[in-house]
Short mmCIF file of C-alpha atoms in Angstrom, two decimals:
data_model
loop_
_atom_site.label_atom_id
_atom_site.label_comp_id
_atom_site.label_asym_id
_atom_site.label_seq_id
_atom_site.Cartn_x
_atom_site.Cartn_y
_atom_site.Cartn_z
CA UNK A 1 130.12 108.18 24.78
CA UNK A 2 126.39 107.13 25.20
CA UNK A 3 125.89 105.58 28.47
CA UNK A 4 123.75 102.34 28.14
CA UNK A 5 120.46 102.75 30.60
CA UNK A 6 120.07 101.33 34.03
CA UNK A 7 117.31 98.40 33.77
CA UNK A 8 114.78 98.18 37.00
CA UNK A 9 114.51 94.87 38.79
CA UNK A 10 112.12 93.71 41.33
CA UNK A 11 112.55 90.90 44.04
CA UNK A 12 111.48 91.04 47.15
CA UNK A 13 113.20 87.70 48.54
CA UNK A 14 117.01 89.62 47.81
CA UNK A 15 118.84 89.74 51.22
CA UNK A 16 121.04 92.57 52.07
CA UNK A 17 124.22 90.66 50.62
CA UNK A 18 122.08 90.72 47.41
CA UNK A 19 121.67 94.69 47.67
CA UNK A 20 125.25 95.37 48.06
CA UNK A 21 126.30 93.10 45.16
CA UNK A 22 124.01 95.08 43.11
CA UNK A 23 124.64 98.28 44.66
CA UNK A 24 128.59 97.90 43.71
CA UNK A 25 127.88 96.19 40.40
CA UNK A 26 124.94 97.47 38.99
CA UNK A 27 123.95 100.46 40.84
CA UNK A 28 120.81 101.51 42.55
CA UNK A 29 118.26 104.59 41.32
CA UNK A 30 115.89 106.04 44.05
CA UNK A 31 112.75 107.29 43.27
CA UNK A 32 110.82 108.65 46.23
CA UNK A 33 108.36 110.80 47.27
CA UNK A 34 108.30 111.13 51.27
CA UNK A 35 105.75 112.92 53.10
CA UNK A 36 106.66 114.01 56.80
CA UNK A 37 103.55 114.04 59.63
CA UNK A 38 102.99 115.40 62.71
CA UNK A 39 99.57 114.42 64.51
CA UNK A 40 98.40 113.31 60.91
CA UNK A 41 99.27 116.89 59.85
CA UNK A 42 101.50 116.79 57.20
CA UNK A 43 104.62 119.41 57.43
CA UNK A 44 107.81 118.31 54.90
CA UNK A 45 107.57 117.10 51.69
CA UNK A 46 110.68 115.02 50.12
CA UNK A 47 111.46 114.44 46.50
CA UNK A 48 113.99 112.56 45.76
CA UNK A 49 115.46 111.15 42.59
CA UNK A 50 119.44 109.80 43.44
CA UNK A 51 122.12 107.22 41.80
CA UNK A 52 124.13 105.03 44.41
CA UNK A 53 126.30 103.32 42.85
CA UNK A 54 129.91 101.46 42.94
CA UNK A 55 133.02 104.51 42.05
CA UNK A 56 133.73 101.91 38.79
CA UNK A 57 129.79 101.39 38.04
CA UNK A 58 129.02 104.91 38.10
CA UNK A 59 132.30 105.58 35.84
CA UNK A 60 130.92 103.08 33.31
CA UNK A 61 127.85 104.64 33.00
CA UNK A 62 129.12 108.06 31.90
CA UNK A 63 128.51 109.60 35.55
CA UNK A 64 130.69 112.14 37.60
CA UNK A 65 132.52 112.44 34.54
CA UNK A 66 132.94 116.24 35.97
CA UNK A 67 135.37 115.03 38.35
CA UNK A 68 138.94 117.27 38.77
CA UNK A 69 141.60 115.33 37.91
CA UNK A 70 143.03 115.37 41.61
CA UNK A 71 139.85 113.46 42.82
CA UNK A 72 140.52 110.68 39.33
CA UNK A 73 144.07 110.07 40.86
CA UNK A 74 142.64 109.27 43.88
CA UNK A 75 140.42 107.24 42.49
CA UNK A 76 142.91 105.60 40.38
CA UNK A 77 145.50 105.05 43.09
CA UNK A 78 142.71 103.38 45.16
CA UNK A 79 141.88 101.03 41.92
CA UNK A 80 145.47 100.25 41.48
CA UNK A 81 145.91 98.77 44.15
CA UNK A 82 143.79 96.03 43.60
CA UNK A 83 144.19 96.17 40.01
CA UNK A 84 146.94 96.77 37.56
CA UNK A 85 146.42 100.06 35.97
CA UNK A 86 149.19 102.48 34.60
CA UNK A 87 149.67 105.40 35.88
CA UNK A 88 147.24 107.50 33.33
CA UNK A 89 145.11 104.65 32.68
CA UNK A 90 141.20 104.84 33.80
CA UNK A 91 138.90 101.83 34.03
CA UNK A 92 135.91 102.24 31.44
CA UNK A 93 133.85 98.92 32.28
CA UNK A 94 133.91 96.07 34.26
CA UNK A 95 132.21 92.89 34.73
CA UNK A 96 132.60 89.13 35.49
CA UNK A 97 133.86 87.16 33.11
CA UNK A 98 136.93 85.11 31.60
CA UNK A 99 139.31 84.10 29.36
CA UNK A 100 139.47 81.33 26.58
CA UNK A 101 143.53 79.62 27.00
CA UNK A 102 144.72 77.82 24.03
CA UNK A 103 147.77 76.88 25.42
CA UNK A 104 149.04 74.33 27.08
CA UNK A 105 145.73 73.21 27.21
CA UNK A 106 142.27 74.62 26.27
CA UNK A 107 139.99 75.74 29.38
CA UNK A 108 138.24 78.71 30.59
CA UNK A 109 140.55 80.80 33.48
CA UNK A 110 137.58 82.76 35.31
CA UNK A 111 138.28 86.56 36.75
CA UNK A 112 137.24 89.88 35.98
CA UNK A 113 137.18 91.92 32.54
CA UNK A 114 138.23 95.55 32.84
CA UNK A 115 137.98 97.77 29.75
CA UNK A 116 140.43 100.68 30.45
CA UNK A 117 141.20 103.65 28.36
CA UNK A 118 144.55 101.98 26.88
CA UNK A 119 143.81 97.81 26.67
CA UNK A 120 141.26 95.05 27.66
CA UNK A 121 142.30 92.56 30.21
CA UNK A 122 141.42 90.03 32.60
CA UNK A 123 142.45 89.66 36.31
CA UNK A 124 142.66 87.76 38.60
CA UNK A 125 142.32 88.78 42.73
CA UNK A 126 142.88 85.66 43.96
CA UNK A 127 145.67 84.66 43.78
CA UNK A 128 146.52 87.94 41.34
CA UNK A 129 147.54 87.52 38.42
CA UNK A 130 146.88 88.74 34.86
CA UNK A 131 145.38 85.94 32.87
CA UNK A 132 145.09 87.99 29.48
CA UNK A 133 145.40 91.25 27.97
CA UNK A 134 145.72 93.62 24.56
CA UNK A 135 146.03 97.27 23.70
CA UNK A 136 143.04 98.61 22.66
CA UNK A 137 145.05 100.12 19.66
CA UNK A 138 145.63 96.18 18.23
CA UNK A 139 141.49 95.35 18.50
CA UNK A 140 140.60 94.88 14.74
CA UNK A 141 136.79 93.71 15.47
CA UNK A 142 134.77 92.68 18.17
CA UNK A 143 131.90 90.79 18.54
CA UNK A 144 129.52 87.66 20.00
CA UNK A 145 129.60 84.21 19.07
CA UNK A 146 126.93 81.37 20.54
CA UNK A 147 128.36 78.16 21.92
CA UNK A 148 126.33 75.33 22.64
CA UNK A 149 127.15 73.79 26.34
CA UNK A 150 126.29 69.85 26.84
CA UNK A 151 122.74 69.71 29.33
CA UNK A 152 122.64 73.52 29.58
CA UNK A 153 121.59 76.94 27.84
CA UNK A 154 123.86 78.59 25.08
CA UNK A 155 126.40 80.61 26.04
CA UNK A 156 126.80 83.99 24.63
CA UNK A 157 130.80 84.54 23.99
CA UNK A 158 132.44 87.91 23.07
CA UNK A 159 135.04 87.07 20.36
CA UNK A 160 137.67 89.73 20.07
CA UNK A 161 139.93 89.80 16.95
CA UNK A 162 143.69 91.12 16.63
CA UNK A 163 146.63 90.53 13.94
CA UNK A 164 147.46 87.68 16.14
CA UNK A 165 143.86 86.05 15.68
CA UNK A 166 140.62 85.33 17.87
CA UNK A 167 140.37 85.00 21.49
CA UNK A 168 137.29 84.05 23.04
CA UNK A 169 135.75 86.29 26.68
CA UNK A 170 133.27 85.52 28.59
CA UNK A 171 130.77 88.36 30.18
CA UNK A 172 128.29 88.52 32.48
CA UNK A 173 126.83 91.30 29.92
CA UNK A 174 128.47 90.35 26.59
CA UNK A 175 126.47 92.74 24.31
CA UNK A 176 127.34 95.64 26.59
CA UNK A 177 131.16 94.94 26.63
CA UNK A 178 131.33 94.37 22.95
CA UNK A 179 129.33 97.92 22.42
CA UNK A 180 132.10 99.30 24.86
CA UNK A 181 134.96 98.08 23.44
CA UNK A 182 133.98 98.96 19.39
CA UNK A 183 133.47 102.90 21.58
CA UNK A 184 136.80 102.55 22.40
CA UNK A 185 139.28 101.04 20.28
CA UNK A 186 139.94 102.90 17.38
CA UNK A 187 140.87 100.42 14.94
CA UNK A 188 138.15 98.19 15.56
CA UNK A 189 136.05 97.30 12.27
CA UNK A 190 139.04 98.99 10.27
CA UNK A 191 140.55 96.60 7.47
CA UNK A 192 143.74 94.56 8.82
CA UNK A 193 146.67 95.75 7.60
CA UNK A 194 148.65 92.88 5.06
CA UNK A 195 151.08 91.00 7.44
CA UNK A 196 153.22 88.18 5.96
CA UNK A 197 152.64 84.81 6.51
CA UNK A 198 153.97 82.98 9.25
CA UNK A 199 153.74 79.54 10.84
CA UNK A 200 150.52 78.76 12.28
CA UNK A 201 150.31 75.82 15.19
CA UNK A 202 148.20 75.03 17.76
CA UNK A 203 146.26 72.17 19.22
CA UNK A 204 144.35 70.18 16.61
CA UNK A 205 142.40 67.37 16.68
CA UNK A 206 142.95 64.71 14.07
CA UNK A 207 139.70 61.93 12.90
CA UNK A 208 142.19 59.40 12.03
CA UNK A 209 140.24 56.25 10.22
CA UNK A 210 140.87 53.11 11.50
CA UNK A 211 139.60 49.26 11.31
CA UNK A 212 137.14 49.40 14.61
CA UNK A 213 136.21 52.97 13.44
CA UNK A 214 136.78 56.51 13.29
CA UNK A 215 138.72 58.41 16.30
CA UNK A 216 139.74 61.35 17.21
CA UNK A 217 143.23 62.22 18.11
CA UNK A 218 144.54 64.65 19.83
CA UNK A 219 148.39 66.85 18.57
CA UNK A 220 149.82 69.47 17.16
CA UNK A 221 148.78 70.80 13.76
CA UNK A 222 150.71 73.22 11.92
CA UNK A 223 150.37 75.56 8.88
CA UNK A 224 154.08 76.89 7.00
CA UNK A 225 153.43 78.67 3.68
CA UNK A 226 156.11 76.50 2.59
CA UNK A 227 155.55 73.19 3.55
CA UNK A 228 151.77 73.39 4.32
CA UNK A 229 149.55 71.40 6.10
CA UNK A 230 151.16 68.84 8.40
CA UNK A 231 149.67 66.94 12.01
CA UNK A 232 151.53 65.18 14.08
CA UNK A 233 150.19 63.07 17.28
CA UNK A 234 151.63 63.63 20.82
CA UNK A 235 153.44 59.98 20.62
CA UNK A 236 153.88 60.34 16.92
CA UNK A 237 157.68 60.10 15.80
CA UNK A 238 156.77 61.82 12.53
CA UNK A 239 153.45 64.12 11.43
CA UNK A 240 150.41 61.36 10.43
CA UNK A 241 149.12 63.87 7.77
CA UNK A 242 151.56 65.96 5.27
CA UNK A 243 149.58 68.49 2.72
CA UNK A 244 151.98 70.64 0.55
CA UNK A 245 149.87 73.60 0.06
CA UNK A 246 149.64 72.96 -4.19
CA UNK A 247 147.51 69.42 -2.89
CA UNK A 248 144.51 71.03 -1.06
CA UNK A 249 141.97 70.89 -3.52
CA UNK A 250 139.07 71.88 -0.95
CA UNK A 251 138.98 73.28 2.15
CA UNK A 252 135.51 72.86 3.86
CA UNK A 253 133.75 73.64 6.95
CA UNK A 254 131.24 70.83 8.24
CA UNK A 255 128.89 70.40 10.91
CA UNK A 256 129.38 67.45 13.54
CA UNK A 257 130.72 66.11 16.89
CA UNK A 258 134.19 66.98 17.82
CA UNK A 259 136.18 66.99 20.96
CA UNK A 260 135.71 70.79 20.89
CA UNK A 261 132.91 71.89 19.48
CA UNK A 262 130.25 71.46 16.31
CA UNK A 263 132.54 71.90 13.41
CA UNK A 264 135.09 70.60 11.55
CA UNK A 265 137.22 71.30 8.57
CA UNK A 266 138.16 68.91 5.77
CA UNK A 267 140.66 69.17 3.96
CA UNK A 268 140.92 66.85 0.56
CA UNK A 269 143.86 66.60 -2.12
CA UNK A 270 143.01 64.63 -5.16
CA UNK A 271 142.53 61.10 -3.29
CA UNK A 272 141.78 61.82 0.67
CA UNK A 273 139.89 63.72 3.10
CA UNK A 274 141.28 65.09 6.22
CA UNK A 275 139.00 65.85 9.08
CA UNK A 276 140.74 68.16 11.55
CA UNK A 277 138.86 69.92 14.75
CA UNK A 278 140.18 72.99 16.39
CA UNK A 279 138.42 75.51 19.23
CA UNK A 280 139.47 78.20 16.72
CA UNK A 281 137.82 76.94 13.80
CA UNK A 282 137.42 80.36 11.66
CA UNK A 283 140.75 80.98 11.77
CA UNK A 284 142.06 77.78 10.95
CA UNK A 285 139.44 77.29 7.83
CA UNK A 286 140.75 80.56 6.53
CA UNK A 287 144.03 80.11 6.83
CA UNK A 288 144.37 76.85 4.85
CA UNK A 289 142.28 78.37 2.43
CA UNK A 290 144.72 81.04 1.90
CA UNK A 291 147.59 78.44 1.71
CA UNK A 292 146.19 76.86 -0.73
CA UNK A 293 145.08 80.15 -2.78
CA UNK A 294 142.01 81.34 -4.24
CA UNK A 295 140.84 77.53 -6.12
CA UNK A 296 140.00 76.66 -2.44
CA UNK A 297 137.22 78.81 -0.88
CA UNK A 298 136.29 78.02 2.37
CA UNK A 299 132.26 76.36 2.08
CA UNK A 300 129.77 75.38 4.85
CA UNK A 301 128.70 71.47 3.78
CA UNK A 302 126.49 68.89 5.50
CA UNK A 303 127.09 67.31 8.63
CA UNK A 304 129.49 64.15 9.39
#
């Protein structure tokens, strides 16, 4: 493993809460050259060139790798404490961040990412608990995706793919995890292996037409290689939209305003249009695409 490089910094307003943040997080290099005087004489000369850093920093960047393996139990013990680690499981990286839930409701569940030997996770300290986690073995591809945030910068997302679909991280270093984790998992960027098709659902958003205007709609859409497309509101007796999967015609992917995000996907049969919005849109676009077989690519259009 190549250990990515230590970057300088220079403030002199940090505080000493500031220094041990980024001694344990980051890590500190010294580079000094001390000369020792007596009346103006000088006697001792000091060269030093030293890496302080946090046990789990230092680990990350490919340091005291030499260790025995008594003084890596310790080490591991002492981590698992805090954390929970099997019993031959080492932590590889770690960094602020978060995790993307779909379900019941979309939001982001802030923590700590830890890349170990055997999975990715996120935890929790406070109160603990494990808000997400995969083998590394099940990591297909890895990468970053750019959201846009109302009133505030772009935020860089690491979006991790497995046979059961996308999940979204965030990182306080995002390109450094993702370069970590394709290091690590040995599937990753390997072709999925054919699964068969099952049942799709998940929240959906639904631009339902009406005599005032257009409006989005919030339920449950779900996609059954059998039966196909359907959406169903949360007071809804029955599903407001039914698509058997020989009437998708088109399946595209279209920029505009949507409760969760830039993009939506229509979906038209011979005579309608169905605008649906989802916070996985990728996934969704491709798998109606593949419902409906290969007369409905998935296309980029306009905007709405």
């Amino acid at each position: 493993m190549t250990a990515d490089p230590m970057e300088p910094t220079r403030d002199l307003r940090v505080t000493l809460p500031d220094l041990v943040d980024v001694l344990l997080d980051k890590g500190v290099y010294l580079d000094l050259d001390l000369i020792v005087t007596v009346a103006d004489i000088p006697l001792i000369g000091v060269s030093l060139r030293a890496m302080v850093g946090g046990i789990e920093t230092m680990l990350e960047h490919g340091m005291m790798q030499a260790w025995d393996e008594r003084t890596r139990e310790w080490v591991r013990g002492s981590l698992s404490r805090r954390v929970p680690l099997a019993d031959d499981e080492d932590v590889v990286a770690r960094m602020a961040g978060g995790h993307h839930q779909e379900e019941p409701y979309a939001t982001w569940r802030p923590g700590t990412v830890y890349l170990t030997t055997r999975r990715l996770m996120v935890w929790r300290a406070e109160p603990r608990e494990l808000l997400w986690h995969t083998p590394l073995d099940e990591v297909t591809d890895v990468g970053t995706r750019t959201e846009r945030s109302a009133g505030g910068p772009d935020r860089t997302r690491v979006a991790l793919t497995t046979p059961t679909g996308t999940t979204l991280l965030s990182a306080a270093a995002p390109e450094r995890l993702v370069a970590a984790v394709r290091a690590h998992a040995p599937a990753c960027g390997a072709p999925v292996p054919a699964r068969r098709r099952e049942p799709l659902e998940a929240r959906v958003w639904y631009l339902e037409d009406l005599a005032g205007g257009s409006v989005w709609r919030g339920g449950t859409g779900t996609l059954d290689p059998g039966t196909g497309l359907t959406w169903k509101g949360v007071r809804d007796v029955r599903p407001a939209v039914r698509l058997g999967p020989d009437r998708i015609r088109s399946v595209d992917l279209v920029q505009g305003r949507t409760p969760v995000g830039r993009q939506l996907i229509v979906v038209r049969d011979d005579a309608t249009a169905v605008r649906l919005a989802t916070a996985d849109t990728a996934r969704w676009a491709t798998a109606l695409s593949h419902l409906a077989g290969p007369r409905t690519p998935s296309r980029t259009g306009g905007s709405t």
